[in-house]
Every structure is written in C-alpha cells, then in structure tokens.
mmCIF file of C-alpha atoms in Angstrom:
data_model
loop_
_atom_site.group_PDB
_atom_site.id
_atom_site.type_symbol
_atom_site.label_atom_id
_atom_site.label_comp_id
_atom_site.label_asym_id
_atom_site.label_seq_id
_atom_site.Cartn_x
_atom_site.Cartn_y
_atom_site.Cartn_z
ATOM 1 C CA MET Q 1 97.715 -20.678 -22.914
ATOM 2 C CA PRO Q 2 98.651 -24.014 -21.421
ATOM 3 C CA HIS Q 3 96.026 -25.212 -18.940
ATOM 4 C CA SER Q 4 98.257 -24.215 -16.096
ATOM 5 C CA GLN Q 5 101.433 -22.228 -16.026
ATOM 6 C CA LEU Q 6 104.542 -23.639 -14.444
ATOM 7 C CA GLU Q 7 104.937 -22.959 -10.749
ATOM 8 C CA ASN Q 8 107.803 -20.598 -11.500
ATOM 9 C CA TYR Q 9 109.845 -19.440 -14.458
ATOM 10 C CA ILE Q 10 113.028 -18.554 -12.585
ATOM 11 C CA ALA Q 11 115.104 -21.077 -14.535
ATOM 12 C CA THR Q 12 113.677 -19.807 -17.827
ATOM 13 C CA PHE Q 13 114.628 -16.209 -17.138
ATOM 14 C CA ARG Q 14 118.009 -17.261 -15.767
ATOM 15 C CA LYS Q 15 118.855 -19.412 -18.760
ATOM 16 C CA GLN Q 16 117.690 -16.686 -21.139
ATOM 17 C CA SER Q 17 120.042 -14.284 -19.403
ATOM 18 C CA GLY Q 18 122.903 -16.757 -19.742
ATOM 19 C CA LEU Q 19 123.651 -16.599 -16.006
ATOM 20 C CA THR Q 20 124.638 -19.694 -14.067
ATOM 21 C CA GLN Q 21 122.878 -20.521 -10.805
ATOM 22 C CA GLN Q 22 126.027 -19.483 -8.972
ATOM 23 C CA GLU Q 23 126.136 -16.095 -10.714
ATOM 24 C CA ALA Q 24 122.442 -15.379 -10.201
ATOM 25 C CA ALA Q 25 122.742 -16.405 -6.539
ATOM 26 C CA SER Q 26 125.711 -14.093 -6.040
ATOM 27 C CA LEU Q 27 123.641 -11.207 -7.466
ATOM 28 C CA LEU Q 28 121.003 -12.060 -4.864
ATOM 29 C CA GLY Q 29 123.681 -11.930 -2.197
ATOM 30 C CA ASP Q 30 123.866 -15.680 -1.605
ATOM 31 C CA ARG Q 31 127.132 -17.558 -1.361
ATOM 32 C CA SER Q 32 126.142 -20.580 -3.413
ATOM 33 C CA GLY Q 33 123.583 -21.430 -6.055
ATOM 34 C CA SER Q 34 122.134 -24.318 -4.084
ATOM 35 C CA GLU Q 35 119.282 -22.299 -2.634
ATOM 36 C CA LEU Q 36 118.399 -20.888 -6.045
ATOM 37 C CA SER Q 37 118.319 -24.454 -7.317
ATOM 38 C CA LEU Q 38 115.740 -25.287 -4.643
ATOM 39 C CA PHE Q 39 113.606 -22.321 -5.738
ATOM 40 C CA GLU Q 40 113.837 -23.337 -9.389
ATOM 41 C CA SER Q 41 112.737 -26.880 -8.648
ATOM 42 C CA ASN Q 42 109.900 -25.773 -6.338
ATOM 43 C CA ARG Q 43 111.429 -27.440 -3.334
ATOM 44 C CA ARG Q 44 111.564 -24.163 -1.439
ATOM 45 C CA VAL Q 45 109.496 -20.977 -1.594
ATOM 46 C CA PRO Q 46 111.626 -17.840 -1.805
ATOM 47 C CA THR Q 47 111.248 -15.035 0.690
ATOM 48 C CA LEU Q 48 109.727 -11.721 -0.357
ATOM 49 C CA ARG Q 49 113.237 -10.239 -0.377
ATOM 50 C CA THR Q 50 114.431 -12.927 -2.801
ATOM 51 C CA ALA Q 51 111.336 -12.604 -5.006
ATOM 52 C CA ILE Q 52 111.861 -8.845 -5.325
ATOM 53 C CA GLY Q 53 115.559 -9.462 -5.913
ATOM 54 C CA LEU Q 54 114.723 -11.803 -8.794
ATOM 55 C CA GLU Q 55 112.335 -9.205 -10.218
ATOM 56 C CA ILE Q 56 115.141 -6.639 -10.179
ATOM 57 C CA ILE Q 57 117.734 -8.994 -11.679
ATOM 58 C CA PHE Q 58 115.598 -10.248 -14.555
ATOM 59 C CA SER Q 59 113.493 -7.082 -15.040
ATOM 60 C CA ALA Q 60 110.382 -9.238 -14.965
ATOM 61 C CA PRO Q 61 107.381 -8.800 -12.651
ATOM 62 C CA VAL Q 62 107.038 -11.264 -9.784
ATOM 63 C CA ALA Q 63 103.708 -12.312 -11.334
ATOM 64 C CA ASP Q 64 105.602 -13.456 -14.446
ATOM 65 C CA LEU Q 65 108.379 -15.137 -12.482
ATOM 66 C CA PHE Q 66 105.864 -17.097 -10.414
ATOM 67 C CA GLY Q 67 103.172 -17.573 -13.068
ATOM 68 C CA GLY Q 68 101.693 -20.797 -11.754
ATOM 69 C CA LYS Q 69 101.616 -19.643 -8.163
ATOM 70 C CA ARG Q 70 99.907 -16.414 -9.218
ATOM 71 C CA GLN Q 71 97.414 -18.301 -11.399
ATOM 72 C CA ARG Q 72 96.398 -20.615 -8.572
ATOM 73 C CA LEU Q 73 96.158 -17.803 -6.035
ATOM 74 C CA GLU Q 74 94.086 -15.748 -8.465
ATOM 75 C CA ARG Q 75 91.605 -18.591 -8.943
ATOM 76 C CA LYS Q 76 91.210 -19.054 -5.193
ATOM 77 C CA ILE Q 77 90.776 -15.340 -4.498
ATOM 78 C CA GLU Q 78 88.311 -14.904 -7.375
ATOM 79 C CA ALA Q 79 86.225 -17.748 -5.961
ATOM 80 C CA ARG Q 80 86.232 -16.071 -2.536
ATOM 81 C CA ILE Q 81 85.257 -12.750 -4.083
ATOM 82 C CA GLU Q 82 82.382 -14.480 -5.885
ATOM 83 C CA ARG Q 83 81.213 -15.860 -2.567
ATOM 84 C CA LEU Q 84 81.506 -12.442 -0.907
ATOM 85 C CA HIS Q 85 79.504 -10.901 -3.744
ATOM 86 C CA ALA Q 86 76.800 -13.543 -3.455
ATOM 87 C CA ARG Q 87 76.627 -13.047 0.294
ATOM 88 C CA LEU Q 88 76.339 -9.267 0.002
ATOM 89 C CA ALA Q 89 73.740 -9.514 -2.757
ATOM 90 C CA LYS Q 90 71.654 -11.908 -0.678
ATOM 91 C CA GLN Q 91 71.710 -9.740 2.433
ATOM 92 C CA GLN Q 92 68.501 -7.917 3.326
ATOM 93 C CA PRO Q 93 68.974 -4.206 2.610
ATOM 94 C CA ALA Q 94 69.549 -2.852 6.087
ATOM 95 C CA LYS Q 95 69.037 0.717 7.115
ATOM 96 C CA GLY Q 96 71.504 3.410 8.009
ATOM 97 C CA ARG Q 97 75.265 2.842 8.071
ATOM 98 C CA PRO Q 98 75.247 -0.942 7.367
ATOM 99 C CA ARG Q 99 73.248 -0.300 4.190
ATOM 100 C CA ILE Q 100 75.669 2.411 3.018
ATOM 101 C CA GLU Q 101 78.632 0.143 3.714
ATOM 102 C CA ARG Q 102 77.025 -2.768 1.864
ATOM 103 C CA GLU Q 103 76.290 -0.600 -1.187
ATOM 104 C CA ALA Q 104 79.837 0.767 -1.154
ATOM 105 C CA LYS Q 105 81.218 -2.806 -1.174
ATOM 106 C CA LEU Q 106 78.922 -3.821 -4.036
ATOM 107 C CA ARG Q 107 79.985 -0.734 -6.010
ATOM 108 C CA TRP Q 108 83.625 -1.581 -5.429
ATOM 109 C CA LEU Q 109 83.012 -5.162 -6.584
ATOM 110 C CA ALA Q 110 81.227 -3.945 -9.737
ATOM 111 C CA ALA Q 111 84.021 -1.454 -10.501
ATOM 112 C CA ARG Q 112 86.628 -4.146 -9.917
ATOM 113 C CA GLN Q 113 84.818 -6.522 -12.250
ATOM 114 C CA ALA Q 114 84.546 -3.830 -14.942
ATOM 115 C CA LYS Q 115 88.250 -3.080 -14.628
ATOM 116 C CA ARG Q 116 89.163 -6.765 -15.008
ATOM 117 C CA SER Q 117 86.792 -7.601 -17.873
ATOM 118 C CA PRO Q 118 88.668 -5.778 -20.700
ATOM 119 C CA SER Q 119 91.906 -7.550 -19.787
ATOM 120 C CA ARG Q 120 90.185 -10.929 -19.928
ATOM 121 C CA ALA Q 121 88.732 -10.326 -23.394
ATOM 122 C CA MET S 1 106.189 -15.618 -19.059
ATOM 123 C CA LYS S 2 103.817 -14.147 -21.579
ATOM 124 C CA LYS S 3 100.598 -16.054 -21.967
ATOM 125 C CA SER S 4 100.628 -18.294 -24.994
ATOM 126 C CA ALA S 5 97.752 -20.032 -26.734
ATOM 127 C CA CYS S 6 99.686 -23.254 -27.291
ATOM 128 C CA LEU S 7 100.229 -26.489 -25.488
ATOM 129 C CA ARG S 8 103.282 -26.937 -23.325
ATOM 130 C CA VAL S 9 105.421 -29.471 -25.132
ATOM 131 C CA LEU S 10 108.436 -31.363 -23.864
ATOM 132 C CA VAL S 11 110.685 -32.717 -26.585
ATOM 133 C CA LEU S 12 113.336 -35.322 -25.901
ATOM 134 C CA ASP S 13 116.024 -36.053 -28.450
ATOM 135 C CA VAL S 14 117.008 -39.523 -27.314
ATOM 136 C CA HIS S 15 120.522 -40.912 -27.597
ATOM 137 C CA ALA S 16 122.019 -44.034 -26.087
ATOM 138 C CA ARG S 17 123.816 -42.244 -23.252
ATOM 139 C CA HIS S 18 122.146 -38.864 -23.065
ATOM 140 C CA SER S 19 119.081 -36.942 -24.173
ATOM 141 C CA GLY S 20 118.667 -33.310 -24.994
ATOM 142 C CA PHE S 21 115.395 -31.757 -23.949
ATOM 143 C CA ALA S 22 113.525 -28.571 -24.719
ATOM 144 C CA VAL S 23 110.271 -27.284 -23.247
ATOM 145 C CA PHE S 24 108.130 -24.886 -25.251
ATOM 146 C CA GLU S 25 104.898 -23.040 -24.537
ATOM 147 C CA GLY S 26 104.304 -22.227 -28.190
ATOM 148 C CA PRO S 27 106.719 -21.897 -31.094
ATOM 149 C CA ASN S 28 108.152 -18.629 -29.806
ATOM 150 C CA GLN S 29 108.279 -19.436 -26.128
ATOM 151 C CA LEU S 30 111.284 -21.513 -25.148
ATOM 152 C CA VAL S 31 110.788 -22.232 -21.465
ATOM 153 C CA ASP S 32 113.545 -24.655 -20.552
ATOM 154 C CA TRP S 33 116.243 -26.755 -22.102
ATOM 155 C CA GLY S 34 119.094 -28.962 -21.015
ATOM 156 C CA MET S 35 120.633 -32.407 -21.032
ATOM 157 C CA LEU S 36 119.848 -35.670 -19.299
ATOM 158 C CA HIS S 37 122.761 -38.005 -18.753
ATOM 159 C CA TYR S 38 122.048 -41.586 -17.881
ATOM 160 C CA GLY S 39 124.602 -44.181 -17.070
ATOM 161 C CA THR S 40 125.073 -47.486 -18.798
ATOM 162 C CA GLY S 41 126.145 -50.802 -17.288
ATOM 163 C CA SER S 42 126.679 -50.484 -13.564
ATOM 164 C CA ASN S 43 125.804 -46.795 -13.661
ATOM 165 C CA GLY S 44 122.616 -47.588 -15.496
ATOM 166 C CA THR S 45 121.027 -48.737 -12.274
ATOM 167 C CA ALA S 46 121.985 -45.542 -10.499
ATOM 168 C CA ARG S 47 120.805 -43.129 -13.191
ATOM 169 C CA PRO S 48 118.233 -44.887 -15.364
ATOM 170 C CA ALA S 49 116.830 -42.962 -18.301
ATOM 171 C CA GLY S 50 113.268 -43.280 -17.033
ATOM 172 C CA ALA S 51 114.090 -41.675 -13.705
ATOM 173 C CA GLN S 52 115.906 -38.819 -15.407
ATOM 174 C CA ALA S 53 112.975 -38.253 -17.723
ATOM 175 C CA ALA S 54 110.558 -38.402 -14.787
ATOM 176 C CA LYS S 55 112.357 -35.488 -13.152
ATOM 177 C CA VAL S 56 112.034 -33.315 -16.246
ATOM 178 C CA ILE S 57 108.394 -34.301 -16.704
ATOM 179 C CA ALA S 58 107.636 -33.448 -13.083
ATOM 180 C CA ARG S 59 109.376 -30.106 -13.396
ATOM 181 C CA SER S 60 107.977 -29.041 -16.753
ATOM 182 C CA GLN S 61 104.474 -30.584 -16.497
ATOM 183 C CA PRO S 62 104.090 -30.948 -20.271
ATOM 184 C CA GLU S 63 100.777 -31.491 -22.046
ATOM 185 C CA ARG S 64 102.491 -33.350 -24.891
ATOM 186 C CA LEU S 65 105.716 -35.323 -25.065
ATOM 187 C CA VAL S 66 107.532 -35.538 -28.362
ATOM 188 C CA ILE S 67 110.317 -38.053 -28.828
ATOM 189 C CA THR S 68 112.818 -37.859 -31.618
ATOM 190 C CA MET S 69 115.779 -40.165 -32.084
ATOM 191 C CA PRO S 70 118.278 -41.328 -34.668
ATOM 192 C CA ALA S 71 117.221 -43.970 -37.164
ATOM 193 C CA ASN S 72 116.944 -47.460 -35.712
ATOM 194 C CA ARG S 73 119.543 -48.876 -38.035
ATOM 195 C CA THR S 74 122.362 -47.463 -35.907
ATOM 196 C CA LEU S 75 124.401 -49.830 -33.766
ATOM 197 C CA ALA S 76 122.796 -48.437 -30.627
ATOM 198 C CA GLY S 77 119.309 -49.036 -32.017
ATOM 199 C CA ASN S 78 118.211 -51.536 -29.371
ATOM 200 C CA ARG S 79 119.483 -49.407 -26.550
ATOM 201 C CA LEU S 80 117.698 -46.380 -28.011
ATOM 202 C CA ALA S 81 114.460 -48.289 -28.325
ATOM 203 C CA ALA S 82 114.707 -49.361 -24.669
ATOM 204 C CA VAL S 83 115.355 -45.796 -23.528
ATOM 205 C CA ALA S 84 112.466 -44.472 -25.616
ATOM 206 C CA GLU S 85 110.205 -47.177 -24.192
ATOM 207 C CA ALA S 86 111.194 -46.271 -20.621
ATOM 208 C CA ILE S 87 110.429 -42.606 -21.278
ATOM 209 C CA THR S 88 107.121 -43.451 -22.931
ATOM 210 C CA GLY S 89 106.212 -45.526 -19.873
ATOM 211 C CA ILE S 90 106.861 -42.574 -17.570
ATOM 212 C CA ALA S 91 104.738 -40.340 -19.807
ATOM 213 C CA ALA S 92 101.922 -42.898 -19.687
ATOM 214 C CA GLN S 93 102.040 -42.840 -15.888
ATOM 215 C CA HIS S 94 101.491 -39.076 -16.048
ATOM 216 C CA HIS S 95 98.767 -39.462 -18.740
ATOM 217 C CA ILE S 96 100.770 -37.439 -21.238
ATOM 218 C CA PRO S 97 100.175 -38.228 -24.919
ATOM 219 C CA VAL S 98 103.382 -39.083 -26.746
ATOM 220 C CA ARG S 99 104.205 -38.424 -30.360
ATOM 221 C CA ARG S 100 107.285 -39.505 -32.243
ATOM 222 C CA LEU S 101 108.869 -37.408 -34.939
ATOM 223 C CA ARG S 102 111.475 -38.676 -37.350
ATOM 224 C CA ARG S 103 114.509 -36.525 -37.936
ATOM 225 C CA SER S 104 113.695 -36.470 -41.634
ATOM 226 C CA GLN S 105 110.291 -34.929 -40.806
ATOM 227 C CA VAL S 106 111.991 -32.227 -38.759
ATOM 228 C CA LEU S 107 114.488 -31.433 -41.517
ATOM 229 C CA ASP S 108 111.675 -31.328 -44.093
ATOM 230 C CA ASP S 109 109.837 -28.777 -41.987
ATOM 231 C CA PHE S 110 112.922 -26.590 -41.788
ATOM 232 C CA GLY S 111 113.592 -27.003 -45.490
ATOM 233 C CA VAL S 112 117.209 -27.973 -44.851
ATOM 234 C CA ARG S 113 119.280 -31.072 -45.433
ATOM 235 C CA THR S 114 121.442 -31.193 -42.316
ATOM 236 C CA ARG S 115 120.815 -30.959 -38.605
ATOM 237 C CA TYR S 116 123.501 -28.291 -38.345
ATOM 238 C CA ALA S 117 121.560 -26.086 -40.741
ATOM 239 C CA ALA S 118 118.415 -26.530 -38.620
ATOM 240 C CA ALA S 119 120.459 -25.831 -35.471
ATOM 241 C CA GLY S 120 121.705 -22.612 -37.076
ATOM 242 C CA GLN S 121 118.119 -21.473 -37.564
ATOM 243 C CA ILE S 122 117.310 -22.353 -33.965
ATOM 244 C CA ALA S 123 120.327 -20.398 -32.745
ATOM 245 C CA GLU S 124 119.197 -17.331 -34.687
ATOM 246 C CA ARG S 125 115.663 -17.593 -33.395
ATOM 247 C CA PHE S 126 116.615 -18.177 -29.763
ATOM 248 C CA PRO S 127 119.733 -16.151 -28.948
ATOM 249 C CA SER S 128 119.945 -17.642 -25.456
ATOM 250 C CA LEU S 129 120.642 -20.996 -27.109
ATOM 251 C CA GLY S 130 122.792 -19.478 -29.833
ATOM 252 C CA ALA S 131 125.774 -19.038 -27.541
ATOM 253 C CA ARG S 132 125.876 -22.820 -27.093
ATOM 254 C CA LEU S 133 125.748 -23.792 -30.746
ATOM 255 C CA PRO S 134 128.636 -26.220 -31.272
ATOM 256 C CA ARG S 135 131.055 -25.795 -34.103
ATOM 257 C CA ARG S 136 130.286 -28.037 -37.075
ATOM 258 C CA ARG S 137 132.162 -31.242 -36.398
ATOM 259 C CA LYS S 138 134.820 -32.676 -38.649
ATOM 260 C CA ILE S 139 134.132 -36.099 -40.001
ATOM 261 C CA TRP S 140 136.615 -37.703 -37.591
ATOM 262 C CA GLN S 141 135.210 -35.958 -34.526
ATOM 263 C CA SER S 142 132.439 -37.104 -32.220
ATOM 264 C CA GLU S 143 129.325 -35.039 -32.026
ATOM 265 C CA GLN S 144 128.972 -32.620 -29.115
ATOM 266 C CA PRO S 145 126.163 -33.866 -26.818
ATOM 267 C CA ILE S 146 124.719 -30.325 -26.656
ATOM 268 C CA MET S 147 123.707 -30.769 -30.291
ATOM 269 C CA SER S 148 120.790 -32.869 -29.087
ATOM 270 C CA VAL S 149 119.316 -29.791 -27.367
ATOM 271 C CA PHE S 150 119.169 -28.084 -30.762
ATOM 272 C CA ASP S 151 117.633 -31.211 -32.273
ATOM 273 C CA ALA S 152 114.992 -31.199 -29.533
ATOM 274 C CA ALA S 153 114.229 -27.516 -30.115
ATOM 275 C CA ALA S 154 113.958 -28.104 -33.872
ATOM 276 C CA ALA S 155 111.597 -31.029 -33.273
ATOM 277 C CA ALA S 156 109.443 -28.842 -31.023
ATOM 278 C CA LEU S 157 109.022 -26.259 -33.758
ATOM 279 C CA ALA S 158 108.251 -29.024 -36.243
ATOM 280 C CA TYR S 159 105.615 -30.349 -33.842
ATOM 281 C CA TYR S 160 103.917 -26.937 -33.620
ATOM 282 C CA ARG S 161 103.989 -26.527 -37.397
ATOM 283 C CA ARG S 162 102.493 -29.933 -37.962
ATOM 284 C CA TYR S 163 100.032 -30.521 -35.181
ATOM 285 C CA SER S 164 99.337 -27.588 -32.937
ATOM 286 C CA ARG S 165 98.031 -24.589 -34.841
ATOM 287 C CA LEU S 166 96.917 -22.612 -31.782
ATOM 288 C CA ASP S 167 94.037 -25.035 -31.532
ATOM 289 C CA ARG S 168 94.070 -28.154 -29.438
ATOM 290 C CA SER S 169 91.593 -29.815 -31.760
ATOM 291 C CA ALA S 170 94.159 -29.605 -34.573
ATOM 292 C CA ASP S 171 96.171 -32.206 -32.743
ATOM 293 C CA PRO S 172 94.602 -35.609 -33.357
ATOM 294 C CA LEU S 173 95.978 -36.714 -29.999
ATOM 295 C CA ALA S 174 94.034 -34.017 -28.182
ATOM 296 C CA ALA S 175 91.309 -35.347 -25.965
#
C-alpha cells in the first residue's frame, strides 16, 4: 500500500457515486455543499453524526472513509499498547487480586495480538 | 479504500490553459480526478499553474508525479514547457520524483492509435469516469477540456505497466 493513506477518501467515494457536493450534502441534511468541501479538503473534521451519515450514504465503513486518520490513530494506539505490555511484563508478580488482574490484562493482550496477527499476514 | 500494494501516483495532463489530473493508488484504484484551470495574461498572476498544482499535490500527497503533455511542436509549446517546469518545481519542493511520459508511449501501452480509443478503454474500466466521456469531436470542433482527465488516467495506467509492478524497486526512480 502507499506509505500512508490519504487523510480521507470522502471525495473518492462521492465522485465514484456521481453525486455532486451539493447533492451529498443535502443527503446529510446540510443546506449547502460548502461544509462537505471543507471535510474533503481536511480543513474541518466532521462530527460523529456526519461520519456515520457518510458511512450510510456510501455504504463504506468509517475506517475506509477516513483511512489516513485511522492509520495514524492505529499506529499511536499500538505504540501505547506496546508500552502498556512492557510495563505489565516488567512488574513484579504481586500477590492476591493485583496479580490476578495483571495476568488477566496480559492474557487479554496476548489474545488481542493473536487475533490481529492473521489479518496482518 | 482497499489497501493497495502500489505507489500513489498523481498524473497531470498539461495543456496551455488547463490540466487534467488523476490520482491512482494502483492500476485499479482511481482515487481522485478533476481539472485545474489556470489563467493566462492578467489572470495568470491570480491563478498560476504552479499554485493550482500545489493544491492538488497537497491534497493527494502523491509518491510519484507523472507529467504528460502534447508534443512540443505545437504553437503553445513554450507555454506548455513553462507550465510543466512550474509544476516540476512544486514537486521538487515536496521531494516528489517526477517522470514524463509521451503520449505515444501511452498509446503504445494501450495498443491503440488514438486518444479517444484509449479514453474508451478508461471509461469501460472506470464507470464513474465513463459518464463524462466526451463525444468524439468533429474535425472543426475544439476538444473538450475533460478529455485531458482521460489522458491523465491513461498515462497513470501506462506508468503502472511500465514502472511500478507492485514493487517499488522496479521503478528506477525509487529511492
């Protein structure tokens, strides 16, 4: 894939559908296409309501519509999860409830990693 | 968008007063397309070609820029060369490698003799563009500017066939 995805693919999906900005905006319940234009050019971040609206209009997941944003967020969160894992692994095995909680978190992290690995291959 | 293994390529089909552009993330993934209009004379200062190209480059963040233009022997040859140079300068500022493709190379890759035939293939392959395919012009008519979008799309596919076979190292420009 390209090194980084575009911030959003709203314009791509809209142009593929053949809709004008005005038409797509009216489906979202907006009066003019000017706000949609701002979203397409990354000058404004859409609200959750608008993002879900776009998902419904174009039948494409929000993750696909905002590929670059998702990619960047994923990288950041994965780095934080790595740090959490390292911190938990380094902790001295405590006794009692803290130990059970720590092991449960490590199990969840291992299961999460296993679930993600096949999709990465 | 589906993940693609190819470079993101911006292709500009440069004309004296307008350019058609197409952005691809692989030969099957048309991401964006449209027209750039730049003024000449007094308008030229208000809408210079370089500034228009800079907007598209900023929006599409390409990893390669491909420029295609009519043969230099046309009357507008000098103007075209200046526009192409301005666009190349903007690409250099963004550290984007630039490659030029001749129209004859594009037509060879499509195995056709006319740009309209290549545009027909593009329209079939990308139905979203197909609705905009202009009618074949009569000899006394001017060409529809939208035709340059089809030329840009055809050049993008030619680029992928020639240089980017799912492997960055296949492109001699790749770092």
